[in-house]
Short mmCIF file of C-alpha atoms and ligand atoms in Angstrom, two decimals:
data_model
loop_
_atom_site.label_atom_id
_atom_site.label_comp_id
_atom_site.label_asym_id
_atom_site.label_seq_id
_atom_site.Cartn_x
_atom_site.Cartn_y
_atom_site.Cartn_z
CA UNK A 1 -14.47 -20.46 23.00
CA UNK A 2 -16.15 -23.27 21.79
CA UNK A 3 -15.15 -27.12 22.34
CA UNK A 4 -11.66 -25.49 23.18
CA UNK A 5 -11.51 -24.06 19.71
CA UNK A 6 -10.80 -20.10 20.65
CA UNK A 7 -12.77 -18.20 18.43
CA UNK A 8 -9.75 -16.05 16.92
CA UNK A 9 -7.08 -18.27 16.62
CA UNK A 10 -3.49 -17.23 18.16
CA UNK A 11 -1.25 -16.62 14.87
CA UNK A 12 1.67 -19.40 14.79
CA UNK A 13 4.96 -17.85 15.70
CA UNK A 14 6.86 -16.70 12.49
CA UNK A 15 9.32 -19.92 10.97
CA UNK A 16 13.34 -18.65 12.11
CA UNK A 17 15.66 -17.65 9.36
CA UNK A 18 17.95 -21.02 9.83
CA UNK A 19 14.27 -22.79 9.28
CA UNK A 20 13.28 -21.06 6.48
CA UNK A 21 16.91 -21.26 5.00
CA UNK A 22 16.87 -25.34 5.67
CA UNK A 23 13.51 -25.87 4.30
CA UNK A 24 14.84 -23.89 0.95
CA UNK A 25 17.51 -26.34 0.58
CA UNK A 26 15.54 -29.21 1.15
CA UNK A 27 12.53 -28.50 -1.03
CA UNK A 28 15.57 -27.53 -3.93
CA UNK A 29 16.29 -31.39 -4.04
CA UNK A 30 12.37 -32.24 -4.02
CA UNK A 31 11.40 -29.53 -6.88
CA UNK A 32 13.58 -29.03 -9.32
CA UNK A 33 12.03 -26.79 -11.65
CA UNK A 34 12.25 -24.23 -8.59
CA UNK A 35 15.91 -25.22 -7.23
CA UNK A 36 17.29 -21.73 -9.05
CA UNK A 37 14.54 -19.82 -7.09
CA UNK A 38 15.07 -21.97 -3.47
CA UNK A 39 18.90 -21.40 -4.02
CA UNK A 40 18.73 -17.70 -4.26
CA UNK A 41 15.65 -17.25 -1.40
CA UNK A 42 18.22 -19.11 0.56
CA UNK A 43 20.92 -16.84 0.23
CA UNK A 44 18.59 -13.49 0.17
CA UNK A 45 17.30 -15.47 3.57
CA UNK A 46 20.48 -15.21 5.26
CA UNK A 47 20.84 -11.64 4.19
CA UNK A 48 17.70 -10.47 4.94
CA UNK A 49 18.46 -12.28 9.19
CA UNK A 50 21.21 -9.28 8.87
CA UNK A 51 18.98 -6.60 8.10
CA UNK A 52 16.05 -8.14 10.93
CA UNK A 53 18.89 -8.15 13.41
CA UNK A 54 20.41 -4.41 12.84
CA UNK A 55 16.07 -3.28 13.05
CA UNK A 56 15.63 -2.71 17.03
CA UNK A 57 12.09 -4.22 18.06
CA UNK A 58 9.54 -1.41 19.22
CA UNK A 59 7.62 -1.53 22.86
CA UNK A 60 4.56 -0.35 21.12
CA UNK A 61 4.20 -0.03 17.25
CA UNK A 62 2.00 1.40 15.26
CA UNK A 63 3.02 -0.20 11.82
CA UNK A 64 1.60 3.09 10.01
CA UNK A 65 3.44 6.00 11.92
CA UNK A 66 6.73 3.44 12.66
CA UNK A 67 7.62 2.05 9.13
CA UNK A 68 8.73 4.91 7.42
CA UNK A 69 10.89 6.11 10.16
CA UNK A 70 12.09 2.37 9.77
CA UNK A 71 13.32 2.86 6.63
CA UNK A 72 15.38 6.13 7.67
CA UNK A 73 16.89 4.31 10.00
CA UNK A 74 18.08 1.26 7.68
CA UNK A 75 18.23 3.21 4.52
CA UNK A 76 22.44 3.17 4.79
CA UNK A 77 22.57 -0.57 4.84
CA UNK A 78 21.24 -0.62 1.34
CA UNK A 79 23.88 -0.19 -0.69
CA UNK A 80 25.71 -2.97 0.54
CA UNK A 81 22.52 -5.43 0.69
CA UNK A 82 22.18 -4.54 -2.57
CA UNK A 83 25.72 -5.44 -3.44
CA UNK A 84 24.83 -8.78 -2.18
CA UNK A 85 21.93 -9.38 -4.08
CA UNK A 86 23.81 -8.45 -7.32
CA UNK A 87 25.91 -11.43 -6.77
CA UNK A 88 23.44 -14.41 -6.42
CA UNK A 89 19.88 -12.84 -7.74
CA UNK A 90 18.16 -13.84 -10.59
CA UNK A 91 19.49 -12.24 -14.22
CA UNK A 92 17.35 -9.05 -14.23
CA UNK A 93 17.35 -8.28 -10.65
CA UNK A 94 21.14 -8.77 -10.49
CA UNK A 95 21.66 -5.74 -13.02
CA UNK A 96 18.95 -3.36 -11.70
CA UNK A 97 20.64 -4.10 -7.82
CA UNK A 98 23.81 -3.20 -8.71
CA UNK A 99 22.53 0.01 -10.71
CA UNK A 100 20.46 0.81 -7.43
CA UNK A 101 23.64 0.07 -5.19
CA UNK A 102 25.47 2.75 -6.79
CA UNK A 103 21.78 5.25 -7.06
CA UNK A 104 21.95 8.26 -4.73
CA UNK A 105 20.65 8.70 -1.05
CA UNK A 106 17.18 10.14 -3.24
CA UNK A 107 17.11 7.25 -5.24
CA UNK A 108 17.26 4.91 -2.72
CA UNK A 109 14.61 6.51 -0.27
CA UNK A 110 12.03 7.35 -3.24
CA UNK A 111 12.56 3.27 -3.81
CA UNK A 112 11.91 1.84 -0.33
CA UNK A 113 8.87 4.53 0.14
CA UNK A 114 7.09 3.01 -2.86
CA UNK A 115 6.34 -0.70 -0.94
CA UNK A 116 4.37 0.83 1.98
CA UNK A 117 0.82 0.57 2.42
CA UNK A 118 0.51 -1.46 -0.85
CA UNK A 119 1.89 0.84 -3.22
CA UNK A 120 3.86 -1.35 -4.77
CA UNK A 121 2.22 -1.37 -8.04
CA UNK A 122 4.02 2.21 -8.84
CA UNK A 123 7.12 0.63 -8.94
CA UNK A 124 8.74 -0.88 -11.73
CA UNK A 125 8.51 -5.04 -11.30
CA UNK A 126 12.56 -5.56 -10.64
CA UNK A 127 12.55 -2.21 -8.09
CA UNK A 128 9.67 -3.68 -6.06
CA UNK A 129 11.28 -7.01 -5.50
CA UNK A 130 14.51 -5.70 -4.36
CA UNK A 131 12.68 -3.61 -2.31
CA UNK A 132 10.78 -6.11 -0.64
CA UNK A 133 13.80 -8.15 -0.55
CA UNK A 134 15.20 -5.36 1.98
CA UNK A 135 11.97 -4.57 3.60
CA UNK A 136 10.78 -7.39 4.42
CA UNK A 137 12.63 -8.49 7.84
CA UNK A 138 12.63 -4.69 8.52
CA UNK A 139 8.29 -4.65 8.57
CA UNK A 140 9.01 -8.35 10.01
CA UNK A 141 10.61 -7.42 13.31
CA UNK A 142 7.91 -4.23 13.59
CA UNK A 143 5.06 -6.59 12.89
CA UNK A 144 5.77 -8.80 16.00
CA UNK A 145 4.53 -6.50 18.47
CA UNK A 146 1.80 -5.32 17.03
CA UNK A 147 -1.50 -6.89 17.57
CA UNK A 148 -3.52 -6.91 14.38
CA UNK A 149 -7.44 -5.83 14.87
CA UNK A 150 -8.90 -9.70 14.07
CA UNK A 151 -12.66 -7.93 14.08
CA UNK A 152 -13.70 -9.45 10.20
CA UNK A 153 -11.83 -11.56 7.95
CA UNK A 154 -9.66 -9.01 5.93
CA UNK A 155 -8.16 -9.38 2.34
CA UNK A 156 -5.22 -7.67 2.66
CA UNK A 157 -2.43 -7.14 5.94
CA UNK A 158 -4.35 -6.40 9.02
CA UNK A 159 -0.89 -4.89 10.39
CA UNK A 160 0.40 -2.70 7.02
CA UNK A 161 -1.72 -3.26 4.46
CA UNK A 162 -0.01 -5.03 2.12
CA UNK A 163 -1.51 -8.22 0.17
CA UNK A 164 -1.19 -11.97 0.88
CA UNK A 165 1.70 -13.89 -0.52
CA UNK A 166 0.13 -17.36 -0.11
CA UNK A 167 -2.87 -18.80 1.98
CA UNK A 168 -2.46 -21.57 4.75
CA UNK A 169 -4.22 -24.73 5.80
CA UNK A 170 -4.10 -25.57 9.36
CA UNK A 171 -5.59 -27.89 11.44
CA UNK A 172 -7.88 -26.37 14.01
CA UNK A 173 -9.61 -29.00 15.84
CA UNK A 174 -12.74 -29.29 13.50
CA UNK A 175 -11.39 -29.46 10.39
CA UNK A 176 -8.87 -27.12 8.18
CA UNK A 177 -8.55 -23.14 9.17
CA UNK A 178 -7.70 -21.09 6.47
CA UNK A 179 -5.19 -17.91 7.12
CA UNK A 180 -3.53 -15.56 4.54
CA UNK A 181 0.30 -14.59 5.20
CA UNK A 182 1.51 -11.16 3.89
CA UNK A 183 4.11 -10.50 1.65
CA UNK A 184 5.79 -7.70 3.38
CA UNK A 185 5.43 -8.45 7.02
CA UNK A 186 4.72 -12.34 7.22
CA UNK A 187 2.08 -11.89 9.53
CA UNK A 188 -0.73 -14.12 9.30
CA UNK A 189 -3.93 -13.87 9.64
CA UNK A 190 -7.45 -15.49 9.85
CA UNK A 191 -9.47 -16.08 6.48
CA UNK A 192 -12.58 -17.30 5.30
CA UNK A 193 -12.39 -20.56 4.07
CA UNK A 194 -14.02 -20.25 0.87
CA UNK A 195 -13.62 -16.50 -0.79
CA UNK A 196 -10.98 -14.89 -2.52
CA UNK A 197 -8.72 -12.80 -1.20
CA UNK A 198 -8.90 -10.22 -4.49
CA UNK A 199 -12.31 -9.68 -4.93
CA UNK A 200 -13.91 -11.15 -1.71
CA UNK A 201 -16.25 -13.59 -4.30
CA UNK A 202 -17.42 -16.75 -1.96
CA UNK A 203 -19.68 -18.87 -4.42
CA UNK A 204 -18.23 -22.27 -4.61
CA UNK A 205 -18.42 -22.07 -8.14
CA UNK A 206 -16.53 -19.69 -9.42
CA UNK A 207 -13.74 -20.50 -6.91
CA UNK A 208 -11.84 -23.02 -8.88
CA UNK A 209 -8.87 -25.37 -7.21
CA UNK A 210 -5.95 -26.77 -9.22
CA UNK A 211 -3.68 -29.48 -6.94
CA UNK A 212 -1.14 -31.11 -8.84
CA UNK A 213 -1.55 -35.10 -8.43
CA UNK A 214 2.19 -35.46 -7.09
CA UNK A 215 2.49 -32.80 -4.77
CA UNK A 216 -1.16 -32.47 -2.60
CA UNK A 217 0.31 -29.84 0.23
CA UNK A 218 0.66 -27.50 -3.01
CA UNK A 219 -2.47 -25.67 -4.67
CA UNK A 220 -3.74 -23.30 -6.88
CA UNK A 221 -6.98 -21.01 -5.44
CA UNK A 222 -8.36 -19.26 -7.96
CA UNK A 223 -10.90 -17.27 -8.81
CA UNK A 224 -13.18 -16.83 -12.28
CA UNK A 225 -14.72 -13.72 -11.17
CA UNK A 226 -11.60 -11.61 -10.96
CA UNK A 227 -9.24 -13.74 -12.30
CA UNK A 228 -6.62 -13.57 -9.87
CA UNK A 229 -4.68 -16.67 -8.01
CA UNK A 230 -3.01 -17.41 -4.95
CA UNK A 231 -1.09 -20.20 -3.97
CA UNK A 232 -2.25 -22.81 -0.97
CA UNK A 233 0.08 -24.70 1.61
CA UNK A 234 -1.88 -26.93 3.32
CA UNK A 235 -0.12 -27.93 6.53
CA UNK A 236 -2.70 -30.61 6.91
CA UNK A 237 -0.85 -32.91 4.84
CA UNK A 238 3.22 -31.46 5.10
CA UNK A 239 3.41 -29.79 8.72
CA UNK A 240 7.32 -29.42 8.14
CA UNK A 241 6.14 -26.79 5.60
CA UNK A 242 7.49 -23.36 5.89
CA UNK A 243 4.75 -21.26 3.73
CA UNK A 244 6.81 -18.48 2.20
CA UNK A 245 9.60 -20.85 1.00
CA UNK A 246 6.55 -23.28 -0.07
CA UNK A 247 5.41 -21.07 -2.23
CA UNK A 248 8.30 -20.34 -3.84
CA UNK A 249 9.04 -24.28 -4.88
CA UNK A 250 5.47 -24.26 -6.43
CA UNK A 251 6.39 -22.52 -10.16
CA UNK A 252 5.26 -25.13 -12.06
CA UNK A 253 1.74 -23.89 -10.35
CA UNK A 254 2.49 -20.65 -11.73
CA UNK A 255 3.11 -21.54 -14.93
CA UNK A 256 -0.53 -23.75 -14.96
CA UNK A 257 -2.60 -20.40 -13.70
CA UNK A 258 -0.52 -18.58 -16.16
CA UNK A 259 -1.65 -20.99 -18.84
CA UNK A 260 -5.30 -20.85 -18.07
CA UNK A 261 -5.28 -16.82 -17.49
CA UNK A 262 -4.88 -16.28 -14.17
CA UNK A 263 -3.27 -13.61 -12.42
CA UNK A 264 -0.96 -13.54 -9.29
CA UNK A 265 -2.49 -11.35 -6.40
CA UNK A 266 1.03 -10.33 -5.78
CA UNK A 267 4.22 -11.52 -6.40
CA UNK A 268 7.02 -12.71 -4.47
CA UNK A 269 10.85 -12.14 -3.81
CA UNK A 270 11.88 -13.80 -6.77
CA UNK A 271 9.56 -11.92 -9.37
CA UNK A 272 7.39 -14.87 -9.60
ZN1 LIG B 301 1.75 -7.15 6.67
ZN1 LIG B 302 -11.68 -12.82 -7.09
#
């Protein structure tokens, strides 16, 4: 510890569903160009508390060996979350959920597989979301008790393996700390400041930053060498931000990296 700074900073505990579902609806009257996308995270939100609720916490977890018996164990309250989805999803995820509501036992097993350990890129682009959609509050509540290895700053999940949805400003006593959250299991964890979290490049240079001038908390990282992006919430400047749902009101950022030929390091819930 130095000047009461601990050296590996304790991860902030994970925002509630009710939070994450009130910050939605407030940041759908702030950005409208993402109030489709905040209206249906906030319903998926309150399905997805369902699913977190019916997955009984572990003593001791090892994410590896414990997820896929996870997914037995949850695999027969697909068909019905998919049902759900198919109601209030986005156009082409509505069609594919209700086709994989009806799939068979196979189906649905071979589908929910395919997102561990950051395999994700096998699956078709509407089958991954859905099945991250599920998944997600299932490799939530198995996260919390394990304790991710914080040895050297790591560019993907520390606890499953899985890449970072967005990247986080926080205050930490001497200036801004940089973490990455992960798409499947929301932990969070310590990264270097300047690097990116594709291709590990750390010159200044090639690291461009796009921050619309209306909306500071929101930015673009990106990276020339790779060409892949990732979206910044910097909780310096908005500490009511809630840094999955954040990201998801930021699409007009999207569209910019799009524009100038950037690539997503991985997408979230909503396809985007
Ligand atoms: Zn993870
Ligand atoms: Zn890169």
């Amino acid at each position: 510890v130095i000047n009461d700074v601990p050296l590996v900073p304790e991860a902030p505990p994970r925002p509630s569903f009710a939070k994450r579902i009130q910050r939605a609806n407030e940041l759908a009257e702030r950005y409208l160009a993402a109030s489709e996308v905040l209206a249906y995270y906030g319903r998926l939100a309150f399905h997805q508390e369902q699913i977190y609720q019916s997955c009984l916490p572990s003593d001791e977890s090892n994410f590896a060996d414990l997820f896929p018996m996870l997914i037995e164990a949850v695999l027969p309250a697909f068909p019905e979350f998919a049902r759900s989805l198919a109601q209030f999803a986005p156009e082409p995820l509505r069609d594919r959920a209700t086709a994989l509501a009806r799939a068979d036992f196979q189906q649905q097993h071979e589908l929910l597989s395919g997102v561990t350990h950051g395999e994700v890129k096998e699956l078709a682009a509407a089958d991954h979301f859905i099945a991250l959609a599920f998944l997600q509050p299932c490799a939530e509540r198995l996260a919390e008790t394990e304790l991710p290895s914080m040895a050297k700053p790591q560019t993907t999940c520390p606890v499953c393996a899985s890449e970072a949805i967005c990247s986080v400003l926080r205050d930490r006593g001497q200036g801004a700390g940089r973490s990455l959250v992960c798409s499947l299991c929301m932990n969070e964890w310590s990264f270097l400041r300047v690097a990116c979290p594709a291709c590990g490049e750390e010159r200044f240079e090639s690291l461009p930053v796009y921050t619309p001038e209306q909306d500071s908390h929101l930015r673009i990282d990106a990276c020339d060498t790779c060409r892949h992006y990732i979206k910044t919430i910097d909780m310096t400047k908005d500490g009511l931000a809630v840094p999955i749902v954040d990201e998801l009101a930021g699409v007009t950022l999207d569209l910019w990296a799009n524009q100038n030929g950037y690539r997503k390091l991985t997408r979230n819930v909503a396809g985007l």
